[in-house]
């Protein structure tokens, strides 16, 4: 099952984004994400959170359209986005797209990147989509969908990531160790599609910035051949 979670961060409503949400089996709005859903004409199945950024009018609209509203207290141990991720996983989601989870606050942005590791730890797949940018974790062998000229950055989320090997990138890596204290993997570029990256050990964040007219939101990531790597 494919779930889409809309956070309350800045999102520009676009047709590709609407198409992505329409393909999802489950759409969850984390609090103020309901504002984006309404702007796109998408009715979520669930709206949840402490509702500090979703006004009464938006919640009333969602309720009238048949969405389930799940309220949480403001003083809690999880963000609204993490609660939405947990709901999606418990509902049986195998793949998650997180939208509107970058840019509003740096602390939330960093924490939301960490949620990719949380999902991977449960042997599920997740990515963050923000306009033409998408972020996901590298797996044992990971295709990087894109066109020539698209930017690719490889950023360690663990102290070190061992055995990083790339194909189809301008600056190749061959069994390289990337460290969180170094910027070695930043600002690479696709020279031959499809590009790919493989990892032996560690958590490696792949950030792809699509320069072409083909939006990141419309892409369906290819299935990797192997399961995810642990820390």
mmCIF file of C-alpha atoms in Angstrom, residues 30-140:
data_model
loop_
_atom_site.group_PDB
_atom_site.id
_atom_site.type_symbol
_atom_site.label_atom_id
_atom_site.label_comp_id
_atom_site.label_asym_id
_atom_site.label_seq_id
_atom_site.Cartn_x
_atom_site.Cartn_y
_atom_site.Cartn_z
ATOM 1 C CA UNK A 30 -0.641 16.070 9.583
ATOM 2 C CA UNK A 31 -2.425 19.053 11.100
ATOM 3 C CA UNK A 32 -2.110 22.067 8.756
ATOM 4 C CA UNK A 33 -1.412 19.798 5.792
ATOM 5 C CA UNK A 34 -5.175 19.772 5.324
ATOM 6 C CA UNK A 35 -4.784 23.268 3.871
ATOM 7 C CA UNK A 36 -2.736 21.875 0.976
ATOM 8 C CA UNK A 37 -5.165 19.002 0.457
ATOM 9 C CA UNK A 38 -8.083 21.391 0.152
ATOM 10 C CA UNK A 39 -6.179 23.651 -2.253
ATOM 11 C CA UNK A 40 -5.554 20.614 -4.473
ATOM 12 C CA UNK A 41 -9.090 19.315 -4.219
ATOM 13 C CA UNK A 42 -7.882 16.146 -2.485
ATOM 14 C CA UNK A 43 -9.977 14.710 0.333
ATOM 15 C CA UNK A 44 -7.751 12.927 2.876
ATOM 16 C CA UNK A 45 -8.903 9.808 4.646
ATOM 17 C CA UNK A 46 -7.372 11.043 7.905
ATOM 18 C CA UNK A 47 -6.493 14.415 9.438
ATOM 19 C CA UNK A 48 -4.533 14.157 12.659
ATOM 20 C CA UNK A 49 -2.461 16.225 15.049
ATOM 21 C CA UNK A 50 -2.890 18.752 17.824
ATOM 22 C CA UNK A 51 -4.619 21.068 15.328
ATOM 23 C CA UNK A 52 -2.604 24.148 16.223
ATOM 24 C CA UNK A 53 -2.109 24.976 12.544
ATOM 25 C CA UNK A 54 -5.407 23.724 11.106
ATOM 26 C CA UNK A 55 -8.201 26.221 11.641
ATOM 27 C CA UNK A 56 -11.766 25.333 12.487
ATOM 28 C CA UNK A 57 -12.942 26.023 8.936
ATOM 29 C CA UNK A 58 -10.435 23.559 7.450
ATOM 30 C CA UNK A 59 -11.317 20.877 9.971
ATOM 31 C CA UNK A 60 -15.000 21.431 9.307
ATOM 32 C CA UNK A 61 -14.376 21.021 5.567
ATOM 33 C CA UNK A 62 -12.484 17.771 6.129
ATOM 34 C CA UNK A 63 -15.208 16.410 8.402
ATOM 35 C CA UNK A 64 -17.947 17.259 5.898
ATOM 36 C CA UNK A 65 -15.992 15.474 3.166
ATOM 37 C CA UNK A 66 -15.804 12.321 5.242
ATOM 38 C CA UNK A 67 -12.260 12.503 6.611
ATOM 39 C CA UNK A 68 -11.549 10.967 9.988
ATOM 40 C CA UNK A 69 -10.246 13.535 12.474
ATOM 41 C CA UNK A 70 -7.862 12.283 15.164
ATOM 42 C CA UNK A 71 -6.928 14.865 17.794
ATOM 43 C CA UNK A 72 -3.773 14.677 19.911
ATOM 44 C CA UNK A 73 -2.741 16.902 22.838
ATOM 45 C CA UNK A 74 -0.263 19.677 22.208
ATOM 46 C CA UNK A 75 2.056 18.372 24.903
ATOM 47 C CA UNK A 76 3.179 15.042 23.454
ATOM 48 C CA UNK A 77 6.348 13.082 22.731
ATOM 49 C CA UNK A 78 5.929 12.885 18.946
ATOM 50 C CA UNK A 79 5.447 15.474 16.242
ATOM 51 C CA UNK A 80 2.277 15.435 14.157
ATOM 52 C CA UNK A 81 4.316 14.121 11.229
ATOM 53 C CA UNK A 82 5.692 11.184 13.219
ATOM 54 C CA UNK A 83 2.186 10.350 14.434
ATOM 55 C CA UNK A 84 1.010 10.332 10.815
ATOM 56 C CA UNK A 85 3.907 8.066 9.798
ATOM 57 C CA UNK A 86 3.053 5.640 12.605
ATOM 58 C CA UNK A 87 -0.593 5.633 11.560
ATOM 59 C CA UNK A 88 0.344 4.847 7.953
ATOM 60 C CA UNK A 89 2.678 2.008 8.979
ATOM 61 C CA UNK A 90 0.065 0.514 11.292
ATOM 62 C CA UNK A 91 -2.446 0.706 8.441
ATOM 63 C CA UNK A 92 -0.160 -1.485 6.328
ATOM 64 C CA UNK A 93 1.655 1.068 4.177
ATOM 65 C CA UNK A 94 4.716 -0.350 2.422
ATOM 66 C CA UNK A 95 5.744 2.926 0.743
ATOM 67 C CA UNK A 96 5.336 6.448 2.090
ATOM 68 C CA UNK A 97 5.672 9.834 0.413
ATOM 69 C CA UNK A 98 6.175 12.719 2.838
ATOM 70 C CA UNK A 99 5.150 16.120 1.496
ATOM 71 C CA UNK A 100 5.329 19.509 3.154
ATOM 72 C CA UNK A 101 7.806 18.333 5.789
ATOM 73 C CA UNK A 102 10.745 20.582 4.830
ATOM 74 C CA UNK A 103 11.451 24.260 5.202
ATOM 75 C CA UNK A 104 9.023 25.525 7.818
ATOM 76 C CA UNK A 105 11.397 25.011 10.768
ATOM 77 C CA UNK A 106 14.939 23.665 10.675
ATOM 78 C CA UNK A 107 14.376 21.468 13.744
ATOM 79 C CA UNK A 108 11.329 19.831 12.179
ATOM 80 C CA UNK A 109 13.167 19.482 8.866
ATOM 81 C CA UNK A 110 16.055 17.599 10.487
ATOM 82 C CA UNK A 111 13.724 15.450 12.572
ATOM 83 C CA UNK A 112 11.668 14.542 9.510
ATOM 84 C CA UNK A 113 14.795 13.317 7.722
ATOM 85 C CA UNK A 114 15.307 11.041 10.697
ATOM 86 C CA UNK A 115 11.859 9.571 10.096
ATOM 87 C CA UNK A 116 13.235 8.033 6.898
ATOM 88 C CA UNK A 117 15.486 5.899 9.102
ATOM 89 C CA UNK A 118 12.546 5.000 11.334
ATOM 90 C CA UNK A 119 10.590 3.727 8.324
ATOM 91 C CA UNK A 120 13.597 1.870 6.908
ATOM 92 C CA UNK A 121 14.106 0.172 10.259
ATOM 93 C CA UNK A 122 10.702 -1.441 9.763
ATOM 94 C CA UNK A 123 11.677 -2.685 6.299
ATOM 95 C CA UNK A 124 9.421 -0.159 4.573
ATOM 96 C CA UNK A 125 10.363 2.568 2.104
ATOM 97 C CA UNK A 126 9.857 6.313 2.371
ATOM 98 C CA UNK A 127 10.896 9.417 0.541
ATOM 99 C CA UNK A 128 10.442 13.136 1.063
ATOM 100 C CA UNK A 129 9.210 15.134 -1.938
ATOM 101 C CA UNK A 130 9.494 18.922 -2.104
ATOM 102 C CA UNK A 131 8.853 20.355 -5.555
ATOM 103 C CA UNK A 132 11.629 19.079 -7.807
ATOM 104 C CA UNK A 133 13.650 17.745 -4.887
ATOM 105 C CA UNK A 134 13.317 14.250 -3.464
ATOM 106 C CA UNK A 135 15.153 12.665 -0.560
ATOM 107 C CA UNK A 136 15.420 8.971 0.246
ATOM 108 C CA UNK A 137 17.810 6.499 1.843
ATOM 109 C CA UNK A 138 20.270 4.500 -0.200
ATOM 110 C CA UNK A 139 19.822 0.766 -0.056
ATOM 111 C CA UNK A 140 22.135 -2.082 -1.006
#
